[in-house]
Structure formats: structure tokens, C-alpha cells
Tab-separated table of C-alpha atoms and ligand atoms in Angstrom:
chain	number	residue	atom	x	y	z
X	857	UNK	CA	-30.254	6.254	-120.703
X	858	UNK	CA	-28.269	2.974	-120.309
X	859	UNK	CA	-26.740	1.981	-117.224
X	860	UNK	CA	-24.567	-0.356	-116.970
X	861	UNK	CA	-22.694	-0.863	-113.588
X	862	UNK	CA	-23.907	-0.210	-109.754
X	863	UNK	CA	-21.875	3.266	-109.499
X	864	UNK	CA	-24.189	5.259	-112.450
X	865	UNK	CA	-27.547	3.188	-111.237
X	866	UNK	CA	-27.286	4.392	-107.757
X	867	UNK	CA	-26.251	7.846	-108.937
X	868	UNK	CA	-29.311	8.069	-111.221
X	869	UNK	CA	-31.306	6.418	-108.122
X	870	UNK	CA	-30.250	9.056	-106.265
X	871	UNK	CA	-30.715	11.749	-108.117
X	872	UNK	CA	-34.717	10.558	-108.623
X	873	UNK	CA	-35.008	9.519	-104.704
X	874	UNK	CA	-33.781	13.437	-104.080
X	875	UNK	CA	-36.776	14.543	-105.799
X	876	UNK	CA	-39.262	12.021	-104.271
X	877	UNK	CA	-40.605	10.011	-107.254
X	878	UNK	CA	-41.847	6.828	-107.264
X	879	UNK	CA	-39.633	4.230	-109.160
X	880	UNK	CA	-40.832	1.373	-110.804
X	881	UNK	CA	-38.821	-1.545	-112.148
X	882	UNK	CA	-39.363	-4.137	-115.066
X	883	UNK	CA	-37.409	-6.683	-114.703
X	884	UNK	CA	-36.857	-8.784	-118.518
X	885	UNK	CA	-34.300	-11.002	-119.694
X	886	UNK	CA	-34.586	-8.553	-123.209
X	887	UNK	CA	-35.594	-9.866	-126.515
X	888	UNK	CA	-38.306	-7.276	-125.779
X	889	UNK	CA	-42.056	-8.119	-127.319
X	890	UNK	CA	-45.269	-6.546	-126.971
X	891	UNK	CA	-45.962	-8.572	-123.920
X	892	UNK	CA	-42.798	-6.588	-122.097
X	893	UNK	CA	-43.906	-3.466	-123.161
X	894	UNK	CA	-47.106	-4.481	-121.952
X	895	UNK	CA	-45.954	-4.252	-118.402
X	896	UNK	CA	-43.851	-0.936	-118.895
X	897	UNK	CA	-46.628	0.922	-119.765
X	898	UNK	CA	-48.117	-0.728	-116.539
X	899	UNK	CA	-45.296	0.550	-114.751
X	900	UNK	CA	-45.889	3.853	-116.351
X	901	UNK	CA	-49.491	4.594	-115.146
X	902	UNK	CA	-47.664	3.762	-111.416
X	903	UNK	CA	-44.867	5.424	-111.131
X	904	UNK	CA	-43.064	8.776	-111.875
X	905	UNK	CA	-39.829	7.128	-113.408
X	906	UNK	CA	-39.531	3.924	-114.785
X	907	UNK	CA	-36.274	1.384	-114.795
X	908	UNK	CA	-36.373	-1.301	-116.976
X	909	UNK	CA	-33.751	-4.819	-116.033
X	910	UNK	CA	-32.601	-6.847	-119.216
X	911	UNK	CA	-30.241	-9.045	-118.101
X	912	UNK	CA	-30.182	-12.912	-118.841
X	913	UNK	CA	-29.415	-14.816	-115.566
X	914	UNK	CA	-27.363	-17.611	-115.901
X	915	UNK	CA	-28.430	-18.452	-112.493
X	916	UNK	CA	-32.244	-19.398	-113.755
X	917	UNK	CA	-30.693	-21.934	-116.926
X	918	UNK	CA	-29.739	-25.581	-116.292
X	919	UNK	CA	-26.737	-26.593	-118.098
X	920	UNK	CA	-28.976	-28.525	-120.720
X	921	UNK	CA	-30.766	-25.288	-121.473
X	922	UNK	CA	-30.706	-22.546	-123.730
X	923	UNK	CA	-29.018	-20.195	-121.727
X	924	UNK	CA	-26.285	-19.506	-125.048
X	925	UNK	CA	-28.854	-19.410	-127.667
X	926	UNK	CA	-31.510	-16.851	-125.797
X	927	UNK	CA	-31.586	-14.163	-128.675
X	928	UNK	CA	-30.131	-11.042	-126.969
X	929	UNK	CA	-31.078	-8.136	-129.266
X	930	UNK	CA	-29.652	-5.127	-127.126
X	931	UNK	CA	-29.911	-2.717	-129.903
X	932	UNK	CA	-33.509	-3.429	-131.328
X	933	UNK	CA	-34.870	-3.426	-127.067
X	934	UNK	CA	-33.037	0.199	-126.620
X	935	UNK	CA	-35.080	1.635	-129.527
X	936	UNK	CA	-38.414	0.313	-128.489
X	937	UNK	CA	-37.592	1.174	-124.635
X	938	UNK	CA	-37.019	4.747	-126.399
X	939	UNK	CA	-39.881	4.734	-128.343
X	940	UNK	CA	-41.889	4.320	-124.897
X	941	UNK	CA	-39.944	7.231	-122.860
X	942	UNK	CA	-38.612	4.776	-120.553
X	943	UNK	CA	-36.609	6.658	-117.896
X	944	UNK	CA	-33.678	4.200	-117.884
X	945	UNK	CA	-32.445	0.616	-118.572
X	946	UNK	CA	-30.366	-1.467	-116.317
X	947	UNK	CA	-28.214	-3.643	-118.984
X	948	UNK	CA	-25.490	-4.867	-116.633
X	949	UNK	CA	-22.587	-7.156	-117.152
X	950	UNK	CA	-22.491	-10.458	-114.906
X	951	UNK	CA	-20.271	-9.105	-112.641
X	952	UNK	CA	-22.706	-6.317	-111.605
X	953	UNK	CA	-24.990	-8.496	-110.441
X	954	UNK	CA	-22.556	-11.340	-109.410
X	955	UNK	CA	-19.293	-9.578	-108.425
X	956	UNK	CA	-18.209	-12.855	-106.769
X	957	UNK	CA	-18.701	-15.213	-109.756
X	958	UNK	CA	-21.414	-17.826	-110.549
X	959	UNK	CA	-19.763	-20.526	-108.293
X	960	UNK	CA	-18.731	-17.939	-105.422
X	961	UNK	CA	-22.505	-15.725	-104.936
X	962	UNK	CA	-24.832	-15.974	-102.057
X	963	UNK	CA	-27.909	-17.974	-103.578
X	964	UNK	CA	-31.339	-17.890	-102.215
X	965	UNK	CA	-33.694	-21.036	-102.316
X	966	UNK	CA	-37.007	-20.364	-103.279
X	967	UNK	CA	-39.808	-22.191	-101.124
X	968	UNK	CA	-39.757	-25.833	-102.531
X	969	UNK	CA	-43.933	-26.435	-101.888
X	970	UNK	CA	-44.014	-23.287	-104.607
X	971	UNK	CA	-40.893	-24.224	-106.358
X	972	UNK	CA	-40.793	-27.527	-106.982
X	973	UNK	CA	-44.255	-28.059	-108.742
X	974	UNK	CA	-45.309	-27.598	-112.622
X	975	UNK	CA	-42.242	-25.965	-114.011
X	976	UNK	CA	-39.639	-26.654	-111.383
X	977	UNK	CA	-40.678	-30.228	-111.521
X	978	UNK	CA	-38.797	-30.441	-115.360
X	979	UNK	CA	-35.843	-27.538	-114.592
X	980	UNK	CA	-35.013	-28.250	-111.128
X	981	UNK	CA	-33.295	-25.264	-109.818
X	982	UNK	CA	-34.848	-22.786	-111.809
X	983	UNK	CA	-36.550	-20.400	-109.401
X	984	UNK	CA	-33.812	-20.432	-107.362
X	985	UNK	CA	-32.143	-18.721	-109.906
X	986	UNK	CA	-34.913	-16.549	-110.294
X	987	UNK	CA	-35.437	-15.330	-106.713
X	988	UNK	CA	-31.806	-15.124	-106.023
X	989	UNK	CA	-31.678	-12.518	-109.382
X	990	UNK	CA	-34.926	-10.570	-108.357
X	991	UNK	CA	-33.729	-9.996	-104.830
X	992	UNK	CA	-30.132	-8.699	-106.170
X	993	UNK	CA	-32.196	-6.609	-108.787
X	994	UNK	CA	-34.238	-5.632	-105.938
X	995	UNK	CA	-31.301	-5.007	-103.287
X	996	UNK	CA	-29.681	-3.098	-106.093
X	997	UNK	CA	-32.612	-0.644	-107.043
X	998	UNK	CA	-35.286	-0.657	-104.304
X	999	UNK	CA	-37.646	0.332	-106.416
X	1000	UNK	CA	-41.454	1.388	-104.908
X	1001	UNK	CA	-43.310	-1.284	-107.068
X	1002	UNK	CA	-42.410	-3.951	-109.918
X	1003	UNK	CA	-43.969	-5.176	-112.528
X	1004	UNK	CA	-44.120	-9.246	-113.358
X	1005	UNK	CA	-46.502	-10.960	-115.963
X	1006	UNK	CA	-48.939	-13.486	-115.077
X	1007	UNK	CA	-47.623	-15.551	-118.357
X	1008	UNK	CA	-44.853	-16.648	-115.922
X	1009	UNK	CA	-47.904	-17.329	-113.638
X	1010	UNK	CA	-45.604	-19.774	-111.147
X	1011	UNK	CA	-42.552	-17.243	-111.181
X	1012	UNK	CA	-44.851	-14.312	-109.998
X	1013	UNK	CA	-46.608	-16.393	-107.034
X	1014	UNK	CA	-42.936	-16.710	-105.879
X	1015	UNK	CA	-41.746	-13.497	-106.313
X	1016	UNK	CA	-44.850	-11.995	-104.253
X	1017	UNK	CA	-44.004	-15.080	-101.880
X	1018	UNK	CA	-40.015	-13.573	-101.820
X	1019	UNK	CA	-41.344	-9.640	-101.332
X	1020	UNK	CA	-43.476	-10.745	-98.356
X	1021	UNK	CA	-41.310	-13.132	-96.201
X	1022	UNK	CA	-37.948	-10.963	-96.540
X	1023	UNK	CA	-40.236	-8.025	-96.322
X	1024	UNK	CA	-39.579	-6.005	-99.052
X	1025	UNK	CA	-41.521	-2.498	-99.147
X	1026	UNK	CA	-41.878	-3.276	-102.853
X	1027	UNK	CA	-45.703	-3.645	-104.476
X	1028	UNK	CA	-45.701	-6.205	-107.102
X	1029	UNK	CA	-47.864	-5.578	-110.008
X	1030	UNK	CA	-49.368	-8.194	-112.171
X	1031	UNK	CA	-49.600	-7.851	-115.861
X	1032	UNK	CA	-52.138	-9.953	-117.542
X	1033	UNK	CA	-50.480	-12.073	-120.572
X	1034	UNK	CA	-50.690	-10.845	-123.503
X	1035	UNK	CA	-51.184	-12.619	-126.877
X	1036	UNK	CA	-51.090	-13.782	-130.690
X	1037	UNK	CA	-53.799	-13.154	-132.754
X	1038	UNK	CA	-54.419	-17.018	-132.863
X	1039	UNK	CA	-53.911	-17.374	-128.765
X	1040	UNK	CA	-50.247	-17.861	-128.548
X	1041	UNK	CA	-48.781	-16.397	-125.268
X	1042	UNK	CA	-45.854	-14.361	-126.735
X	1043	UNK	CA	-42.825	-15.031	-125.615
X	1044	UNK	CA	-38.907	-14.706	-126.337
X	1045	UNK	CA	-38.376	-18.525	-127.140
X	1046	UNK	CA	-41.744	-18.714	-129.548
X	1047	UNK	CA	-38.995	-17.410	-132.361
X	1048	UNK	CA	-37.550	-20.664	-132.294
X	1049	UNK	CA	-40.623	-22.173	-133.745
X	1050	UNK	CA	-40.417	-22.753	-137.733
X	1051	UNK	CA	-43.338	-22.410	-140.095
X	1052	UNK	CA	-45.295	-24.918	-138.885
X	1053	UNK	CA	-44.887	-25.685	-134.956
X	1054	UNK	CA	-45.839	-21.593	-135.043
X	1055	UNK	CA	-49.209	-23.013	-136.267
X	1056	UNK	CA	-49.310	-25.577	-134.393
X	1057	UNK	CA	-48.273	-23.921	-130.927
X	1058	UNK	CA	-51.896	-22.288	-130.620
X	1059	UNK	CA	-53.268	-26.053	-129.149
X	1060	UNK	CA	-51.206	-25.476	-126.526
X	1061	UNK	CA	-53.941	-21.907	-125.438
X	1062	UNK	CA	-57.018	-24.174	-126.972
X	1063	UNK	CA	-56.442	-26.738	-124.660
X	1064	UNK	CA	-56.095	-23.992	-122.051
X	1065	UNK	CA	-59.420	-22.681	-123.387
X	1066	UNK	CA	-61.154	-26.096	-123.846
X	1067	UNK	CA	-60.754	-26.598	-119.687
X	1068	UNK	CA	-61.929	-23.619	-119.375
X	1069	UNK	CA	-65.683	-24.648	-121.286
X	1070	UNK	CA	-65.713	-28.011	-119.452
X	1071	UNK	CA	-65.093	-26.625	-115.850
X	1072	UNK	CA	-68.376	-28.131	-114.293
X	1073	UNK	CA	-68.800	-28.539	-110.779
X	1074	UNK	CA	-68.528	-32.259	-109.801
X	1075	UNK	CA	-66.089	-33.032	-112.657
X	1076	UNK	CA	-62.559	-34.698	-111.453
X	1077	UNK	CA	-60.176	-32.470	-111.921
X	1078	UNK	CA	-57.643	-35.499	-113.304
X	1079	UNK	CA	-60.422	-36.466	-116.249
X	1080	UNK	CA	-59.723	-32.944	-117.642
X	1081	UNK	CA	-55.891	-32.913	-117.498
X	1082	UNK	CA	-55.516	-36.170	-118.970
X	1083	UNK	CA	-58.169	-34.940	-121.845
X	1084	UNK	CA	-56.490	-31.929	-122.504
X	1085	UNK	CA	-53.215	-33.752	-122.148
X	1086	UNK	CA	-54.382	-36.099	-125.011
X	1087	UNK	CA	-55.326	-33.053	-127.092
X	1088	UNK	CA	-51.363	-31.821	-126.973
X	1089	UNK	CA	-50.784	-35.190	-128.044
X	1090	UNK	CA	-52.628	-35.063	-130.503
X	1091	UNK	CA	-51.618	-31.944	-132.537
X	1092	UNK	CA	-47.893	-33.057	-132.139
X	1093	UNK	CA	-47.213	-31.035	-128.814
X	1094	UNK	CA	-45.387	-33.399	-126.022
X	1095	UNK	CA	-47.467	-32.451	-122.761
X	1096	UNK	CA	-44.824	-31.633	-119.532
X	1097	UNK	CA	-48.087	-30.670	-117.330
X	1098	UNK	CA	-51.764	-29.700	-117.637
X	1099	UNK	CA	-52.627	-28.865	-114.419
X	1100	UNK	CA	-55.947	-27.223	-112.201
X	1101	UNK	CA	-54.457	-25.326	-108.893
X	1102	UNK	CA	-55.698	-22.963	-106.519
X	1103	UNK	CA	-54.515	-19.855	-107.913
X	1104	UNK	CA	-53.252	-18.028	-104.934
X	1105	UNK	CA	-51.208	-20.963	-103.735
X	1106	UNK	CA	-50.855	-24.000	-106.377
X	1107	UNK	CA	-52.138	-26.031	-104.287
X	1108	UNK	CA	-53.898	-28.942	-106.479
X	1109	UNK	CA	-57.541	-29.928	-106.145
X	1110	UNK	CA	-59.533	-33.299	-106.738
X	1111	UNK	CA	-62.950	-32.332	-107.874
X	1112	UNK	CA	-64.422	-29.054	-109.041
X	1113	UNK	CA	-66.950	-27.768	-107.078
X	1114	UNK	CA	-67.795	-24.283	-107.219
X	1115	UNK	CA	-66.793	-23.715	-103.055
X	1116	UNK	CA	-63.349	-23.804	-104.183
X	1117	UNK	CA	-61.156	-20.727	-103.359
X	1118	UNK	CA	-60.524	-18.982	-107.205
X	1119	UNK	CA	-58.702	-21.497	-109.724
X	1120	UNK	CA	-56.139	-21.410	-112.083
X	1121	UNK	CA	-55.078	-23.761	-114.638
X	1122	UNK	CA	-51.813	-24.395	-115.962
X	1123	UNK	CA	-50.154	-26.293	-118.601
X	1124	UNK	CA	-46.370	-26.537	-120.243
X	1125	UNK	CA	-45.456	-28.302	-123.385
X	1126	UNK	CA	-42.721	-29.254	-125.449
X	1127	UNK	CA	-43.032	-28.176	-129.230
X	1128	UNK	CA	-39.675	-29.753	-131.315
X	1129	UNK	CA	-36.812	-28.066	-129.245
X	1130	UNK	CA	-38.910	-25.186	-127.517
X	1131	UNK	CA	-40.550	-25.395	-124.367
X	1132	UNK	CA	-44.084	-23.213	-124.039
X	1133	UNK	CA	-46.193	-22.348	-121.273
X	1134	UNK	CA	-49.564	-20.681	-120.404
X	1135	UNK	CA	-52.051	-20.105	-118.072
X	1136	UNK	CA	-55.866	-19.199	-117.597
X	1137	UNK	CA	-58.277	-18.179	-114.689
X	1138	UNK	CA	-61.068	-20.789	-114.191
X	1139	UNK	CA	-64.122	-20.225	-112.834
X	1140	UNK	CA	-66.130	-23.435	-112.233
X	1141	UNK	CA	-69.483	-22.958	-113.504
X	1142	UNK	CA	-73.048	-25.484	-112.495
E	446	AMP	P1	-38.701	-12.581	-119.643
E	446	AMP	O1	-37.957	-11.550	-120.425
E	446	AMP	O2	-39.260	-13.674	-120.468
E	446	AMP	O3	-37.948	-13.045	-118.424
E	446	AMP	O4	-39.984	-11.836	-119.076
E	446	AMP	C1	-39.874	-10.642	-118.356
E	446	AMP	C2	-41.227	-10.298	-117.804
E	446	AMP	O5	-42.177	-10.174	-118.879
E	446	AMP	C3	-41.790	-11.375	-116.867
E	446	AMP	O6	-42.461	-10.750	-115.782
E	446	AMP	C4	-42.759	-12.122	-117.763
E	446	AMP	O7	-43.807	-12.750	-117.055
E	446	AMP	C5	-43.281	-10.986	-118.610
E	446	AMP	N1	-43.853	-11.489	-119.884
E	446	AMP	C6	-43.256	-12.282	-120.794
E	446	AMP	N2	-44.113	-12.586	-121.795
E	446	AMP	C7	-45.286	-11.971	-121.487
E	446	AMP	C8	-46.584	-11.916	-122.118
E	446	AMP	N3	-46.834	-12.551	-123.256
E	446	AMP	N4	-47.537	-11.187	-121.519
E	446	AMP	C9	-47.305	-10.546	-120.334
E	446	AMP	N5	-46.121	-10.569	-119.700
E	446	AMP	C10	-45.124	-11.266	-120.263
């Protein structure tokens, strides 16, 4: 079932909410992949009905970005949503979700010492977009729990960070990321890779991986960035971060030591046109 406007969504709402069930919400920008369905079946296990969001927010695109050319295959992410029993989909039209226009819609910030780190460093703006979408999605549907992938590692620390300080009775779900065969985080945008940056977009989960090995306690933290920096470099990948943070917070850290709260490490990199990004758990180890 495809909804497309806030009348039938809060009719179907409704209609569930009558009958008690737990909803659960996926919120995608479409182009579905295996990582996306990755999370509905998440959803699944958690809930009795399941609402999946594709809706590409202009809000979260800076006018240099590829907010035009994000493939938007409608048809092809109804049949796999079908395919999976999904309960509904959510496909709205701008106005459902901005009914005031881009330049006339309450915006919300998102916190800058989350926000304006790693990825919001290079598209300034962008998770304000994002929170100001997920809190309309979230306004809109009130769903019991959503789902959110760790691949956009940075984008769910804020969303958990926008359910707890405006106190939304929504759980948020992590999904871990799911992969290529070679290591490649999939994502929507790897299908603008040709032949041969596909191959050579797997350094960019190596390097990821090669931190990872060398995480001994006492090493500085800035050594390993800059090595696995040079590694990008190497294999023809332009480096935008490699980065070691505490994982619950970002916050960054000087030396490993194995005292430190859990770690995470981070990277983004630009491959020709496309952007990539990935992330890895890091356990510092003697
Ligand atoms: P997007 O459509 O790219 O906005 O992503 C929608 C949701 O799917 C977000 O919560 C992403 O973190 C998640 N997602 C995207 N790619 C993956 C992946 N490879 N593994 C797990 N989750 C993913």
C-alpha cells in the first residue's frame, strides 16, 4: 500500500493505533539496496506493522550536490518493499512534508559539537536538513521505534541525540552496515562508480580495516589517520577525513590507550565525482 499525502497516512495510522500494534518506521531516501532491506527486516522482528519513508529531502543537499541526479527508482523499491510484506510506504510529494515551501518551513538545527564534525565539516548544513526531515517524518507518523543504519554512523548519533532532547517516545534501532563481497559499504551513490573506481572503492573499507589491526595502546591516534590517509592516496581515493572518535559522542582522542570509553573510527573519501563513507568499531588491543 502506497501512501502518498498526510490524509490516507493518518487514516491507515489510525486504523493500526485502533488495534494496538506497534509501528515501526524506515526512513530511506529510496534507491532501495540490500542494506535498506536490511533494516526492514529489523523493523520486522520489532514491530507488528511496518512503514517504510522514501522521500529525497531537498533540505539535506547543498546546492553543489546531487540532489537532481539521486537515482529515484519508485517502481523497482515498491516491488522489493512487496516482496518483503511491508505494511505500507510513505512516498510523499514535497508539499506533504513541506506544505509551506523550502524557503517558508520551520527548520531545526542540529547540535553543531555533533553536526559540524567529519561529514558536516565538507556539506555544511547537511544534518540540519536531516533532523528537520526526521522530526517531520516523526511528527507525521509517531511511530513506536525506527530503524537507522550505522553506515550513516554520524547521522544516527544525531538522530538518537534529536529523539532524546525533544523527547520523543520513539526507540531508535541501529542496523549494522551491511556490505559488498569485497568490503564496500553499499550505498545509493556507489552506482555512480564506473568499472574501475568500483574496484578501487574497496581501499576506502581496507583502510578502515588496516586501523583496525594497528589499534595498539600507546599509538597516537594522528600517526594512524595520516597513514591510512596516505593509503586513500595512494589507490587514487582523495581522503575528506580518517578519523578515531569516541563512539558514543565523536568526541576525538590523542592516544590509544585501552581506558578509553568504546571507539569508533571513521573515514569519508572522494572517488572521481562520488563521495563514500564508512565506519568500524575499534577496540584497542596491548
Ligand atoms: P538512505 O536511503 O541512504 O538515506 O538510507 C536510509 C537508511 O538506510 C539510513 O538509516 C542509512 O543509514 C541506511 N543504510 C544505507 N546504506 C546502508 C548499509 N549499507 N547498511 C546498513 N544500513 C544502510
Amino acid at each position: 500500500m502506497v501512501l502518498s499525502d498526510r490524509p490516507e497516512l493518518w487514516q491507515q495510522l489510525h486504523a493500526w493505533r485502533e488495534l494496538n500494534q506497534r509501528i515501526a518506521l524506515v526512513p530511506t531516501m529510496g534507491n532501495l539496496h540490500a542494506g535498506h532491506l536490511s533494516l526492514v527486516r529489523l523493523a520486522q522482528e520489532q514491530a507488528d506493522r511496518v512503514i517504510v519513508s522514501i522521500f529525497v529531502n531537498p533540505t539535506q543537499f547543498a546546492p553543489n550536490e546531487d540532489f537532481d541526479n539521486y537515482p529515484r527508482t519508485l517502481e523497482q523499491d515498491l516491488q522489493r518493499l512487496a516482496s518483503m510484506d511491508v505494511d505500507a510506504v510513505f512516498a510523499p510529494l514535497a508539499a506533504s512534508i513541506y506544505p509551506f515551501g523550502l524557503d517558508h518551513s520551520l527548520r531545526l538545527p542540529a547540535p553543531a559539537q555533533l553536526s559540524n564534525i567529519l561529514c558536516g565539516d565538507s556539506r555544511p548544513g547537511h544534518f540540519d536538513g536531516v533532523v528537520t526531515v526526521v522530526s517531520r517524518l516523526f511528527n507525521l507518523i509517531q511511530p513506536n521505534l525506527a530503524v537507522f543504519g550505522e553506515k550513516d554512523y554520524q547521522q544516527l548519533l544525531i538522530v538518537e541525540r534529536l529523539c532524546h532532547d525533544m523527547g520523543y517516545p520513539i526507540a531508535i534501532i541501529r542496523g549494522p552496515v551491511i556490505r559488498e563481497n569485497d568490503g564496500l559499504a553499499m550505498s545509493s551513490r556507489n552506482q555512480y562508480l564506473d568499472a574501475e573506481q568500483r574496484q578501487r572503492a574497496a581501499a576506502l573499507n581496507q583502510c578502515l580495516q588496516w586501523i583496525v589491526t594497528h589499534a595498539t595502546s600507546g599509538r597516537l591516534v594522528s600517526d594512524l589517520e595520516q597513514a591510512a590517509c596516505q593509503q586513500l592516496r595512494e589507490r587514487g581515493l582523495t581522503p575528506e577525513y580518517v578519523s578515531i572518535r569516541i563512539a558514543k559522542d565523536l568526541r576525538p582522542v590523542e592516544r590509544l590507550s585501552q581506558t578509553l570509553p568504546p571507539l569508533r573510527v571513521l573515514a569519508a573519501a572522494g572517488l572521481g565525482q562520488t563521495r563514500l563513507i564508512d565506519n568500524l568499531p575499534l577496540v584497542v588491543t596491548d
